mmCIF file of C-alpha atoms in Angstrom:
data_model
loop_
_atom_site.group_PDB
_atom_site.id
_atom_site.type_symbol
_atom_site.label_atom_id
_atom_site.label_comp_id
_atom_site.label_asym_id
_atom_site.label_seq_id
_atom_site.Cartn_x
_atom_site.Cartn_y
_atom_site.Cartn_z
ATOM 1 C CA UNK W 232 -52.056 192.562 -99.521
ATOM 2 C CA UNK W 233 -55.007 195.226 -99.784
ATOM 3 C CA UNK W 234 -58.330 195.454 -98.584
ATOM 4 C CA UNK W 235 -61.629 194.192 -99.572
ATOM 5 C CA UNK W 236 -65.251 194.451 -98.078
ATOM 6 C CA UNK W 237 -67.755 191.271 -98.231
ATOM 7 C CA UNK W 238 -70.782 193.363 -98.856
ATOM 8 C CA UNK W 239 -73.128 190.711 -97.423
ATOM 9 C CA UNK W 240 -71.264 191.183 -94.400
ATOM 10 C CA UNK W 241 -71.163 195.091 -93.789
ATOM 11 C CA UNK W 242 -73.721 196.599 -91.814
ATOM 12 C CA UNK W 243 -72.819 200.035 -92.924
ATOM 13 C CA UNK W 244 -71.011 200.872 -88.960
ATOM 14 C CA UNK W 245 -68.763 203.130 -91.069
ATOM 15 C CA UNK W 246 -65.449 202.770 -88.803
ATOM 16 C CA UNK W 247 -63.508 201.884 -91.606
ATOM 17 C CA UNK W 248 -63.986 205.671 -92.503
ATOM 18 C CA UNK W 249 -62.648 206.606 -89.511
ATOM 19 C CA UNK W 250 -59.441 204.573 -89.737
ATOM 20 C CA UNK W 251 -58.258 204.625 -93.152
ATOM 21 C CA UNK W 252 -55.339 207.095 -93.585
ATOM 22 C CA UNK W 253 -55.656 207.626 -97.292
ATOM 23 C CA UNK W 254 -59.525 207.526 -97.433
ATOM 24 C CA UNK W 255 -59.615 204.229 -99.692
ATOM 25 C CA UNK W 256 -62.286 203.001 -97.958
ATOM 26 C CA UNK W 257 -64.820 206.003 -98.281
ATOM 27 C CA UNK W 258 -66.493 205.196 -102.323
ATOM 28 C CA UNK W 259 -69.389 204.992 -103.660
ATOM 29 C CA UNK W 260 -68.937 201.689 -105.107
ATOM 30 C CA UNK W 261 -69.032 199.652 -102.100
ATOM 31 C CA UNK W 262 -65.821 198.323 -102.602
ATOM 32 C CA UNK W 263 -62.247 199.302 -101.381
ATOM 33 C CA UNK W 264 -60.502 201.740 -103.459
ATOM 34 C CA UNK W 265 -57.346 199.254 -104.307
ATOM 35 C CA UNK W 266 -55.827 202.051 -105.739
ATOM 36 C CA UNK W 267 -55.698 204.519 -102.552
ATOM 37 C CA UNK W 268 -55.329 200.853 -100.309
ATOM 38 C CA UNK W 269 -51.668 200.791 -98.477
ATOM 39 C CA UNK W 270 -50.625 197.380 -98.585
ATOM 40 C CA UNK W 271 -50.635 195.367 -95.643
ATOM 41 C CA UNK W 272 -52.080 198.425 -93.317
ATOM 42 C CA UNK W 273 -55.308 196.557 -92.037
ATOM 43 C CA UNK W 274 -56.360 199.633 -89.970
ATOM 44 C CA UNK W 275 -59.887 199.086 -91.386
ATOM 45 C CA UNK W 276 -59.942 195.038 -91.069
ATOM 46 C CA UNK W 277 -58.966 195.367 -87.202
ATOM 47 C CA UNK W 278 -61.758 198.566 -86.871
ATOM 48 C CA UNK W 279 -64.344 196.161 -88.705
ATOM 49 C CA UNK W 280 -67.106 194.945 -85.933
ATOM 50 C CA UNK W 281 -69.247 193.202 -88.397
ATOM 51 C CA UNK W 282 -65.639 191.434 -89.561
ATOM 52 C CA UNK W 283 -66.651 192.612 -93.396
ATOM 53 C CA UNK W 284 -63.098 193.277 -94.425
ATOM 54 C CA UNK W 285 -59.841 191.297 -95.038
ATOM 55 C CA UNK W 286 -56.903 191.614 -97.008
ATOM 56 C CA UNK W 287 -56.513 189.661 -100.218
ATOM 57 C CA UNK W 288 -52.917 188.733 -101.137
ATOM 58 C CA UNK W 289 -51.349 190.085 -104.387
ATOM 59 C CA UNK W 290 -49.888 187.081 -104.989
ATOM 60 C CA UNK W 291 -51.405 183.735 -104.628
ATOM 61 C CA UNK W 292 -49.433 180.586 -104.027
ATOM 62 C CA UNK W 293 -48.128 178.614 -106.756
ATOM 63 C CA UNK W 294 -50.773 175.912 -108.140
ATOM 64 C CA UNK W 295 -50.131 172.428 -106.112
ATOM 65 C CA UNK W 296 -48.576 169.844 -107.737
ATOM 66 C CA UNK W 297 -50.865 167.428 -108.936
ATOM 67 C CA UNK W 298 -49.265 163.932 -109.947
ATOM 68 C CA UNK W 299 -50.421 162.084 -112.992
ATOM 69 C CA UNK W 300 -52.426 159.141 -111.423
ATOM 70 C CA UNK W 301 -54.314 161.308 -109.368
ATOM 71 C CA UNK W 302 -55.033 164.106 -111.985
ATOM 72 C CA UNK W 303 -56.038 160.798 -114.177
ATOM 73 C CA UNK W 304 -58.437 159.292 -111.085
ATOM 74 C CA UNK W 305 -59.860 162.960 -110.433
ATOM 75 C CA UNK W 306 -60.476 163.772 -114.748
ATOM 76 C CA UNK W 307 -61.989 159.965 -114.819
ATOM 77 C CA UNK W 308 -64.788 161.254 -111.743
ATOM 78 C CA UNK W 309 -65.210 164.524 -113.776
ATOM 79 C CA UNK W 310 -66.145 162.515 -116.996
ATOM 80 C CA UNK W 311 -68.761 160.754 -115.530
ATOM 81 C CA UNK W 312 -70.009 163.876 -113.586
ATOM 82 C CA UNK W 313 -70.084 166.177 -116.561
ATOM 83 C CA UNK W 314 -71.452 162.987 -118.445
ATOM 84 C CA UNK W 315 -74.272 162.639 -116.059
ATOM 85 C CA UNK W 316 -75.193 166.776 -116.119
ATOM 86 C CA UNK W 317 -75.324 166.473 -119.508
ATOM 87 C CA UNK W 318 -77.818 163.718 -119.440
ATOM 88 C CA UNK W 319 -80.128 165.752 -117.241
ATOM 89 C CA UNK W 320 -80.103 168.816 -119.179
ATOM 90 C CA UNK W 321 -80.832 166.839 -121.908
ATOM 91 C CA UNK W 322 -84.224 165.311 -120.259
ATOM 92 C CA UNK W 323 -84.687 169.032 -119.202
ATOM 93 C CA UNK W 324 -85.015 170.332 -123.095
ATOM 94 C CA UNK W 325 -86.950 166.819 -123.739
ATOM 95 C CA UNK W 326 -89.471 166.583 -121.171
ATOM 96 C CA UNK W 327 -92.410 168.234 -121.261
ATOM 97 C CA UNK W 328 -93.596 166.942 -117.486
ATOM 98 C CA UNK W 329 -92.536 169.659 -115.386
ATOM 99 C CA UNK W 330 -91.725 167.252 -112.213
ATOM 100 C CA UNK W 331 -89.458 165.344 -114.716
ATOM 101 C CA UNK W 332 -87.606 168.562 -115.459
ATOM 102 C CA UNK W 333 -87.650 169.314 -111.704
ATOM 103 C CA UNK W 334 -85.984 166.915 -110.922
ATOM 104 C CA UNK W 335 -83.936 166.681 -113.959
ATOM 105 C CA UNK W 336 -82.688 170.298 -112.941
ATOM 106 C CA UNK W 337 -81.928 169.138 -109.196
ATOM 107 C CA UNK W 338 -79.629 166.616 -110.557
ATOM 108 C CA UNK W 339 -77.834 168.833 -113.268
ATOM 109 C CA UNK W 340 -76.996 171.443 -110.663
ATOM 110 C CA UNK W 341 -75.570 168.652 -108.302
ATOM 111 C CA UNK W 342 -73.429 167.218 -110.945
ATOM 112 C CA UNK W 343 -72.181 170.358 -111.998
ATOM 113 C CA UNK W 344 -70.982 171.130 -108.362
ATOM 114 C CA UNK W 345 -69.493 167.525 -108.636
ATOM 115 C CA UNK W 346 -67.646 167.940 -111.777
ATOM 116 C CA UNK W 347 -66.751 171.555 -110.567
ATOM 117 C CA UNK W 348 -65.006 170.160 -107.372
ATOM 118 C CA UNK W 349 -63.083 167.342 -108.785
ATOM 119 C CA UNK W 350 -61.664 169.797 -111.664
ATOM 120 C CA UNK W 351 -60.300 171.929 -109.297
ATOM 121 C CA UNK W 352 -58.918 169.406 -107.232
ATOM 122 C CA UNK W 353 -56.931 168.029 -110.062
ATOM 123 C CA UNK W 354 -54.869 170.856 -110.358
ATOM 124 C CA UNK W 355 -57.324 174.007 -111.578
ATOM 125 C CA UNK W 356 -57.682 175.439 -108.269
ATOM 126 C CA UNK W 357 -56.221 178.802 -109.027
ATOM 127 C CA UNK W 358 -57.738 181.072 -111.932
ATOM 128 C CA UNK W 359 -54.195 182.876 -112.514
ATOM 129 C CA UNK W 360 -52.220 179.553 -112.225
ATOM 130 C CA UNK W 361 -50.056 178.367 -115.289
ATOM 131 C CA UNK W 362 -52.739 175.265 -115.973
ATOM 132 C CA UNK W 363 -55.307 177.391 -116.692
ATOM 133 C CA UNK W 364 -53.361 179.694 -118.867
ATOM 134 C CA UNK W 365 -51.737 176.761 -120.613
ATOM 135 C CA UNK W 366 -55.502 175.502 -120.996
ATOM 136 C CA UNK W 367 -56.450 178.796 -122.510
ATOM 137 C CA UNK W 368 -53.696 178.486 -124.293
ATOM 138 C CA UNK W 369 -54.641 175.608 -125.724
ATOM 139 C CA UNK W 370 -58.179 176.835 -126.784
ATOM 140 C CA UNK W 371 -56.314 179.587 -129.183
ATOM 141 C CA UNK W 372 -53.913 177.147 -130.615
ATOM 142 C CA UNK W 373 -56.894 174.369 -131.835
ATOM 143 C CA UNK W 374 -59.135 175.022 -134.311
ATOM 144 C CA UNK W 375 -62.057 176.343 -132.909
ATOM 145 C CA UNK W 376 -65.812 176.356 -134.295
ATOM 146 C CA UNK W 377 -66.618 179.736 -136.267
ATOM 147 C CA UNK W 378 -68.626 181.671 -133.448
ATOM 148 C CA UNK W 379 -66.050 180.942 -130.411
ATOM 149 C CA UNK W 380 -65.175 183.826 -128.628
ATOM 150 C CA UNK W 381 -61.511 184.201 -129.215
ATOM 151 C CA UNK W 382 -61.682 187.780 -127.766
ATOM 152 C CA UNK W 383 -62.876 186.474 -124.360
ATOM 153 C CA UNK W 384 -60.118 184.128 -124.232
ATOM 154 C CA UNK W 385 -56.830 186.436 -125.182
ATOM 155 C CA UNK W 386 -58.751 189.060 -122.622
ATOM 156 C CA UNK W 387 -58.264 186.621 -120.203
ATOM 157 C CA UNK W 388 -54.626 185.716 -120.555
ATOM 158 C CA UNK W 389 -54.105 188.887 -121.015
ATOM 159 C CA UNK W 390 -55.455 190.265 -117.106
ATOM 160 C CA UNK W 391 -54.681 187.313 -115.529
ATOM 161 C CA UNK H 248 -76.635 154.432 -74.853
ATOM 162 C CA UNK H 249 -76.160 153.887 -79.356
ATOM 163 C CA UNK H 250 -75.648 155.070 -82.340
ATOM 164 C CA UNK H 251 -76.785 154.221 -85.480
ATOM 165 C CA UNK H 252 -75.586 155.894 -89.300
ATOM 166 C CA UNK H 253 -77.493 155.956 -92.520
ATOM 167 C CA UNK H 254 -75.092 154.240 -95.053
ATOM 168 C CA UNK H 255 -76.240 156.871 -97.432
ATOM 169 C CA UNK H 256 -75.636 160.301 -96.191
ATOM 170 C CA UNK H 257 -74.060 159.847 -92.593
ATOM 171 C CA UNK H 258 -77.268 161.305 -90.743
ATOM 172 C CA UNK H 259 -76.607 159.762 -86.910
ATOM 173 C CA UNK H 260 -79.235 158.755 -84.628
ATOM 174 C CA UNK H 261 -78.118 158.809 -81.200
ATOM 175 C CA UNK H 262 -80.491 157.306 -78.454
ATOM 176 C CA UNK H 263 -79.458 159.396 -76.217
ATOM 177 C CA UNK H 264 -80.603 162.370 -78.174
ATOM 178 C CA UNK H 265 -83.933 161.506 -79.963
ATOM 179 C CA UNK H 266 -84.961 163.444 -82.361
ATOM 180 C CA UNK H 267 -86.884 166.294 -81.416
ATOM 181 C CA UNK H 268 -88.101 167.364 -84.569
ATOM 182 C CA UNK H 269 -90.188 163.692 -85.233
ATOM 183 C CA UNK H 270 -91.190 163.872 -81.380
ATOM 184 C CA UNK H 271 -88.532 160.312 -80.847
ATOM 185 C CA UNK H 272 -88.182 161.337 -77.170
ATOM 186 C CA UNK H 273 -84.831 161.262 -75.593
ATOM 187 C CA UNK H 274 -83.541 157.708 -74.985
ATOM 188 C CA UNK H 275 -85.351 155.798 -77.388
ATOM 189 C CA UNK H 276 -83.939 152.950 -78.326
ATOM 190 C CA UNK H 277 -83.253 152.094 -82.011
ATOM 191 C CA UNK H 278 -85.225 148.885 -81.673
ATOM 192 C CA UNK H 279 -88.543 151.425 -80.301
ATOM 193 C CA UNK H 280 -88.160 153.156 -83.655
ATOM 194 C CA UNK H 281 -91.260 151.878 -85.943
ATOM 195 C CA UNK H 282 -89.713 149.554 -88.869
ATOM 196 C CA UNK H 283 -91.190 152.192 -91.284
ATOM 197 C CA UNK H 284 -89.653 155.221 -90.300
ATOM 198 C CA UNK H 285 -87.243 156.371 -92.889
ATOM 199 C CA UNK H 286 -84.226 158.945 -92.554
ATOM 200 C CA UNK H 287 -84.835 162.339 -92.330
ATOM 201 C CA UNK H 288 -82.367 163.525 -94.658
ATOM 202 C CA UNK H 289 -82.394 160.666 -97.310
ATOM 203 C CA UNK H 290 -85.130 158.683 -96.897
ATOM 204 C CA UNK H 291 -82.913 155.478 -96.509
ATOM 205 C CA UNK H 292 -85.249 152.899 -94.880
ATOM 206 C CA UNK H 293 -84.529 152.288 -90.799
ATOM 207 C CA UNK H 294 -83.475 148.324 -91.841
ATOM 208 C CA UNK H 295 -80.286 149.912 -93.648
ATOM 209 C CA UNK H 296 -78.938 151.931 -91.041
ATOM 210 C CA UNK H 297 -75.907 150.663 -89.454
ATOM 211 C CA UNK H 298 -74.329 150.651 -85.909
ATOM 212 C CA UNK H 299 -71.922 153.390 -85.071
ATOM 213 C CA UNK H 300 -68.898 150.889 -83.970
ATOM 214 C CA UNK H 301 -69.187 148.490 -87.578
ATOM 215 C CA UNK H 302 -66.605 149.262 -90.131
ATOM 216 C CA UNK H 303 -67.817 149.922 -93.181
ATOM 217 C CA UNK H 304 -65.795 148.873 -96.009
ATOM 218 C CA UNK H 305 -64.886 151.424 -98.328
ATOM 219 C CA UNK H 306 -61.515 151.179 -98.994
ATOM 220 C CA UNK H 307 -61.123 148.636 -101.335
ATOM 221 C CA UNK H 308 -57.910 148.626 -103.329
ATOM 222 C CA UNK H 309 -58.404 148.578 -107.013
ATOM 223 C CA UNK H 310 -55.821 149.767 -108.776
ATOM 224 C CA UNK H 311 -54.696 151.352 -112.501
ATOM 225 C CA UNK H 312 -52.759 148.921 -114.677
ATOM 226 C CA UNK H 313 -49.452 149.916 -115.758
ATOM 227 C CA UNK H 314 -50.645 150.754 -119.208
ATOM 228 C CA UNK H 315 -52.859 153.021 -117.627
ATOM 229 C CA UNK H 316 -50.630 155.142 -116.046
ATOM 230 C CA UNK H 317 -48.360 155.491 -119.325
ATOM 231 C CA UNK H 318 -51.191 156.973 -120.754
ATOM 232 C CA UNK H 319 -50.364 160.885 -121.260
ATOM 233 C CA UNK H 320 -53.446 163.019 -120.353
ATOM 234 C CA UNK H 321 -56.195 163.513 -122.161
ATOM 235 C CA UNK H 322 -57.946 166.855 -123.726
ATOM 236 C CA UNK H 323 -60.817 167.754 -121.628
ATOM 237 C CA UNK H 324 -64.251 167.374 -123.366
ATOM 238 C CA UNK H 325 -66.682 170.520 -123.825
ATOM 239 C CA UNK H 326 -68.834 169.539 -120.797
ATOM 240 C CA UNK H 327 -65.834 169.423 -118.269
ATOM 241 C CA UNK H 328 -64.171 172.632 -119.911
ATOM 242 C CA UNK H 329 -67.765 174.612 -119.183
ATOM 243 C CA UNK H 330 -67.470 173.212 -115.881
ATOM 244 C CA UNK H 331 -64.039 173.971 -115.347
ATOM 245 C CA UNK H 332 -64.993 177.294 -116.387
ATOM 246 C CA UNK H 333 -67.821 177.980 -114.116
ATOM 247 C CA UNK H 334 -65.712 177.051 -111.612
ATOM 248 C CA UNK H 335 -62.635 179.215 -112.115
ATOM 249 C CA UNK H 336 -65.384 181.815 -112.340
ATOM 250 C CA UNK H 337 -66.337 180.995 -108.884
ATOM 251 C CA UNK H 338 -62.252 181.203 -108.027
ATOM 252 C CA UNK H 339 -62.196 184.877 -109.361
ATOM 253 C CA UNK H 340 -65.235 185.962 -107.433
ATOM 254 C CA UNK H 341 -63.899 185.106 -104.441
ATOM 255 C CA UNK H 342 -60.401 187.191 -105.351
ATOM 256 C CA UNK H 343 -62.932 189.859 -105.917
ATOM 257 C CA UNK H 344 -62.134 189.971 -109.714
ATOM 258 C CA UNK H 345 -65.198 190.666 -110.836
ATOM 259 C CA UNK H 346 -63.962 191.141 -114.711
ATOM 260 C CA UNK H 347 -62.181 187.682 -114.937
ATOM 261 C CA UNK H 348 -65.169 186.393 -113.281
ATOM 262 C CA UNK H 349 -67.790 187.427 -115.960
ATOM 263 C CA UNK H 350 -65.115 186.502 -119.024
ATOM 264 C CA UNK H 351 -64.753 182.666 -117.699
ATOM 265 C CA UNK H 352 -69.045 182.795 -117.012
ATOM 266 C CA UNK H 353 -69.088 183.793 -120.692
ATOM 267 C CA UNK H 354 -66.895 181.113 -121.647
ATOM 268 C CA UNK H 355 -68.756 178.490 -119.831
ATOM 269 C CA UNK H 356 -72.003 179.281 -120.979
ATOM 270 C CA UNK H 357 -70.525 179.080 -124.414
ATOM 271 C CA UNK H 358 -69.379 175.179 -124.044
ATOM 272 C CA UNK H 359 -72.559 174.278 -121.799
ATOM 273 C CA UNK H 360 -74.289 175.459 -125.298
ATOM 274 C CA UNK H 361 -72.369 173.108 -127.177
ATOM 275 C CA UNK H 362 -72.818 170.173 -125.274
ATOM 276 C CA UNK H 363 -73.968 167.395 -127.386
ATOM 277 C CA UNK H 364 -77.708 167.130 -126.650
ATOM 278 C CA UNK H 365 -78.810 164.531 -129.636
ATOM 279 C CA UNK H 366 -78.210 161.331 -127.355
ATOM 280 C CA UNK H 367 -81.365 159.919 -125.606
ATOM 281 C CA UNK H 368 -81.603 160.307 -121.870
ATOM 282 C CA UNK H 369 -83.183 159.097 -118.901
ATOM 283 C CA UNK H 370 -82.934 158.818 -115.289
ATOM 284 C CA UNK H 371 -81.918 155.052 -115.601
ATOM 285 C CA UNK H 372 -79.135 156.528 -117.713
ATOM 286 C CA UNK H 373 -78.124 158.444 -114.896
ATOM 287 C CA UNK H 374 -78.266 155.515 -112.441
ATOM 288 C CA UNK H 375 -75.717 153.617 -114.344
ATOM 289 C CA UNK H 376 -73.323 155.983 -114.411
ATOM 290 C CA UNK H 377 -73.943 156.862 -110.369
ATOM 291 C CA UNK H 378 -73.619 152.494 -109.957
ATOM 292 C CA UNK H 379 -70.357 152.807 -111.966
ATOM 293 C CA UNK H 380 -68.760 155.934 -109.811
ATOM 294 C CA UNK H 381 -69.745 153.886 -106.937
ATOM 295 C CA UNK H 382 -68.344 150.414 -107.708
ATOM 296 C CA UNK H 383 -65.422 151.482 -109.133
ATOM 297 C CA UNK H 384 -64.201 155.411 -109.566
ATOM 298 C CA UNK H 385 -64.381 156.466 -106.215
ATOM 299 C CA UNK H 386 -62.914 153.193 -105.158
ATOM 300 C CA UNK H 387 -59.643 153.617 -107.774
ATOM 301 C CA UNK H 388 -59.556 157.612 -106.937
ATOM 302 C CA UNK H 389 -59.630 156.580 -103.023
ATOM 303 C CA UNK H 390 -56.789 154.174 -103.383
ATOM 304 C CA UNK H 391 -54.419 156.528 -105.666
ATOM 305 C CA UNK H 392 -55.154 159.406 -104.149
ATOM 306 C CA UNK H 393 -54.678 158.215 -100.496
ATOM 307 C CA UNK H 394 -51.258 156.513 -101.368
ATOM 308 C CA UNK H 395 -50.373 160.534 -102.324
ATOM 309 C CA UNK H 396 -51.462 162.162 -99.324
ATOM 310 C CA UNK H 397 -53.338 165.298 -101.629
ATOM 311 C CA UNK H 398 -55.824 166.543 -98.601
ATOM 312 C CA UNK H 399 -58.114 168.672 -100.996
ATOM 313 C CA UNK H 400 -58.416 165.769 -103.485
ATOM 314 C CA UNK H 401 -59.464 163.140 -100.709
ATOM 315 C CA UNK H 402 -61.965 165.557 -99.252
ATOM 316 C CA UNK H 403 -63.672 166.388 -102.768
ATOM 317 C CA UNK H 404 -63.820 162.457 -102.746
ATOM 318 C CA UNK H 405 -65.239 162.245 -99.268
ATOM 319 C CA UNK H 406 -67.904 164.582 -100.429
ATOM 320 C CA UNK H 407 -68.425 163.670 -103.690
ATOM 321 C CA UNK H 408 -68.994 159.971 -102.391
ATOM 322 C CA UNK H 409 -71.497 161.159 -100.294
ATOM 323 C CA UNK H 410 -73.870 162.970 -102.871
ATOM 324 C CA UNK H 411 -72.897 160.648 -105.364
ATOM 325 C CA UNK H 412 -75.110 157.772 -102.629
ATOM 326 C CA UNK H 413 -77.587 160.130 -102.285
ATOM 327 C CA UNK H 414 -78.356 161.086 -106.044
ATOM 328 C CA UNK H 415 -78.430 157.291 -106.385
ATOM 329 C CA UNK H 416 -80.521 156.842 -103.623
ATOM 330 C CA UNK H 417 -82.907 160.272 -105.507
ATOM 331 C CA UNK H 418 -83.096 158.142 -108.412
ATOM 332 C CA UNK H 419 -83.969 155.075 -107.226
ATOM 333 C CA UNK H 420 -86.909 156.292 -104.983
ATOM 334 C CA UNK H 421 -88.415 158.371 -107.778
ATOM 335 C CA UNK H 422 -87.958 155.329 -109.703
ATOM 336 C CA UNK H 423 -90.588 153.678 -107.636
ATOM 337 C CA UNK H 424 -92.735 156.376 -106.612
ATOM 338 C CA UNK H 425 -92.237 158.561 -109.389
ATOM 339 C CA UNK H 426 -93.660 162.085 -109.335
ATOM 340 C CA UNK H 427 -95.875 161.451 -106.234
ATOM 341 C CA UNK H 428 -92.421 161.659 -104.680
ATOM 342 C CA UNK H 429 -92.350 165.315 -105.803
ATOM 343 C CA UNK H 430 -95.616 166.139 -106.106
ATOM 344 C CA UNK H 431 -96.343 167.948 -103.181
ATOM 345 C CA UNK H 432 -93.004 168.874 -101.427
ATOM 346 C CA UNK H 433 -89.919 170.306 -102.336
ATOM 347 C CA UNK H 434 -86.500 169.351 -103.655
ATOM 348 C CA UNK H 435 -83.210 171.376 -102.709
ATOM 349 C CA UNK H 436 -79.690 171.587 -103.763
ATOM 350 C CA UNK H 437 -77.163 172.214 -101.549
ATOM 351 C CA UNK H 438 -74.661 175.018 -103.826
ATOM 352 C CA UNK H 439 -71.336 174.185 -102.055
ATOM 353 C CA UNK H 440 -71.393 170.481 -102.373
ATOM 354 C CA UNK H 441 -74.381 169.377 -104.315
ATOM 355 C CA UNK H 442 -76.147 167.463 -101.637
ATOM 356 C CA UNK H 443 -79.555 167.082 -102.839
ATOM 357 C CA UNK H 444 -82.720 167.314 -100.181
ATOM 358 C CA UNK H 445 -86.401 166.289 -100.676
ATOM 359 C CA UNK H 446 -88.866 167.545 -97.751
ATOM 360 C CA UNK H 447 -90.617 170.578 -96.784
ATOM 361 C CA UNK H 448 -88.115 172.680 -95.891
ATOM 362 C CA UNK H 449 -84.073 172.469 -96.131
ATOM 363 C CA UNK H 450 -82.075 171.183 -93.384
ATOM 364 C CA UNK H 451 -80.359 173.832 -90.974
ATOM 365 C CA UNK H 452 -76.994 172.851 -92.245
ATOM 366 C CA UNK H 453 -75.903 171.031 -95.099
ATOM 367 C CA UNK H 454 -75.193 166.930 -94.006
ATOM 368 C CA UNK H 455 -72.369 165.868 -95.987
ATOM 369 C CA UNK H 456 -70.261 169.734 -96.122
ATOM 370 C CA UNK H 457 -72.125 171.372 -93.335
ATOM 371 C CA UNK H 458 -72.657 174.789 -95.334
ATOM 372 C CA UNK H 459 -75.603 176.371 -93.335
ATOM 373 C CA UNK H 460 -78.946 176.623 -95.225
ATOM 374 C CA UNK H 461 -78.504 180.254 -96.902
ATOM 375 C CA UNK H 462 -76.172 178.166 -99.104
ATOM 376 C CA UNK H 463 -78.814 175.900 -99.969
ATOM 377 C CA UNK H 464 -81.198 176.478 -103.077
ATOM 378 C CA UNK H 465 -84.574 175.283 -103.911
ATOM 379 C CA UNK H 466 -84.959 174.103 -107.806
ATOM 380 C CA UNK H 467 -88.668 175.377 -108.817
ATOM 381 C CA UNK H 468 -90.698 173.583 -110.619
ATOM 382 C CA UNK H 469 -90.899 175.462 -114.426
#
């Protein structure tokens, strides 16, 4: 577990400077210095006032089981969702009556956060889980269209 | 002293309470409240509100058949996997890994590209597909997912219901009004849950996930 800082949160009181044996916390970048961070100290998270900074855990819990009839109900919602967003993004690039696309816009952003949710629900929730890298996965062993980024996607399994 | 719910987004009036905002003084009673008033989140008219104490029936069971569930999962298409994407990039922002964030963003802008944009679209389009998620996919998720007790899955239903009635209600009001209904206000979306506002100014907090208003975006007109 080391520290980071929610920058939105900090109002620069400094005490974290104060605190930190090894100095982590005093950068330039505005983030902890994970390297110099002693794991599990939280001198600076208890010093906080503006309750900026928290430890993250190295580790993250396994992925929840998902079982197949809800994964199935959940990808069924996420069809329609993603179905729907790309409906309105469609009368976006056809439209040429700004309200239309207005509102066109509205309703592609909300089914996007729709789709989003339901995807993670139905067993995605975790970036470094194995679904995702078995998705990735998947992406390098299909054939792929000429210009996909192949690079992006074996940088990913690979830091993840 | 009642209460009465708008069917659409769950926005309560409470007699007791009024609403100070719309000058409804404390104690008013729902039958006081002029037939044309509308709800101040939705718009849903004052006939279709219900009393706090009726059940409403959601929870109808409609279940998979058999053959369904044999069925092995299927490949995602290129519109969910730019939305799963976008979302696992949203995951690695909040572990603070900035790097894995920006890979997945790049990723998901690359299948939002590909989408398939030939098909003819318009809002009715949209409303069948919102009829459909209400008659019947919430309903099936509701009933399979509640028989497995998954917590996160049943609340991304709870909300997803929600906006789902609303977008549906969106549509079906611009349908009649068309852009006058835009014309000279505003129309927000709400970045946690997609709750979707039309007025002057946001709400404080979001209705349906309660996010306050920081977290909620106004879509320019372009």
């Amino acid at each position: 577990m080391h520290a980071v800082r929610n920058i939105r949160l900090c109002t620069k009181d400094c005490l974290c400077l104060y605190v930190c044996p090894t100095g982590a916390t005093d950068t330039e970048s505005g983030q902890i210095d994970a390297t110099k961070c002693i794991s599990g100290c939280r001198a600076c998270v208890d010093a906080c006032p503006s309750h900026a900074i928290f430890l993250i855990p190295d580790e993250y819990p396994l992925q929840q089981k998902k079982t197949n009839d809800v994964e199935k109900a959940l990808l069924t919602l996420s069809e329609s969702k993603t179905r729907q967003e790309q409906l309105a993004l469609t009368i976006i690039k056809t439209s040429d009556d700004p309200i239309v696309r207005q509102l066109a816009q509205a309703l592609s952003m909300s089914n996007r956060l729709l789709a989003e949710d339901v995807l993670r629900e139905a067993g995605y929730m975790l970036p470094q889980s194995q679904n995702v890298k078995d998705f990735l996965q998947s992406l390098l062993d299909t054939p792929q269209p000429e210009d996909f980024p192949i690079e992006i996607v074996e940088k990913l399994l690979n830091i993840l | 002293m009642k209460k009465y719910i708008c069917p659409i987004c769950s926005f309560t009036y409470d007699e007791a309470v009024g609403i100070e905002e719309e000058n409804i003084k404390r104690e008013t009673k729902w039958e006081d409240i002029p037939s044309e008033w509308v709800c101040p989140l939705c718009a849903t008219n004052r006939v279709d509100f219900l009393e706090e104490k009726s059940d409403i029936k959601l929870n109808e069971q409609v279940s998979f058949s058999k053959e369904d569930e044999a069925n092995t999962l299927r490949v995602l298409s290129i519109e969910e996997m730019s939305a799963l994407c976008s979302n696992l990039s949203k995951g690695c922002e909040k572990q603070y890994r900035d790097e894995e964030a920006n890979l997945f963003k790049q990723l998901s802008e690359y299948f939002k590209n590909k989408g398939d944009f030939t098909k003819d679209a318009t809002f009715s389009d949209l409303s069948n597909f919102l009829q459909k998620d209400l008659d019947t996919n919430y309903k099936n998720a509701k009933n399979v997912i509640t028989k497995s007790n998954d917590r996160g899955a049943l609340r991304a239903l709870v909300w997803g219901e929600k906006v789902t009635r609303i977008l549906s209600s969106v549509i079906n009001r611009y349908d009649k009004k068309k852009n006058e209904l835009l014309e000279n206000t505003n129309i927000y979306v709400c970045e946690i849950c997609g709750f979707v506002y039309i007025g002057e100014k946001a709400p404080k907090i979001c209705p349906v996930c309660k996010v306050p208003n920081m977290k909620i975006a106004q879509v320019k007109r372009r």
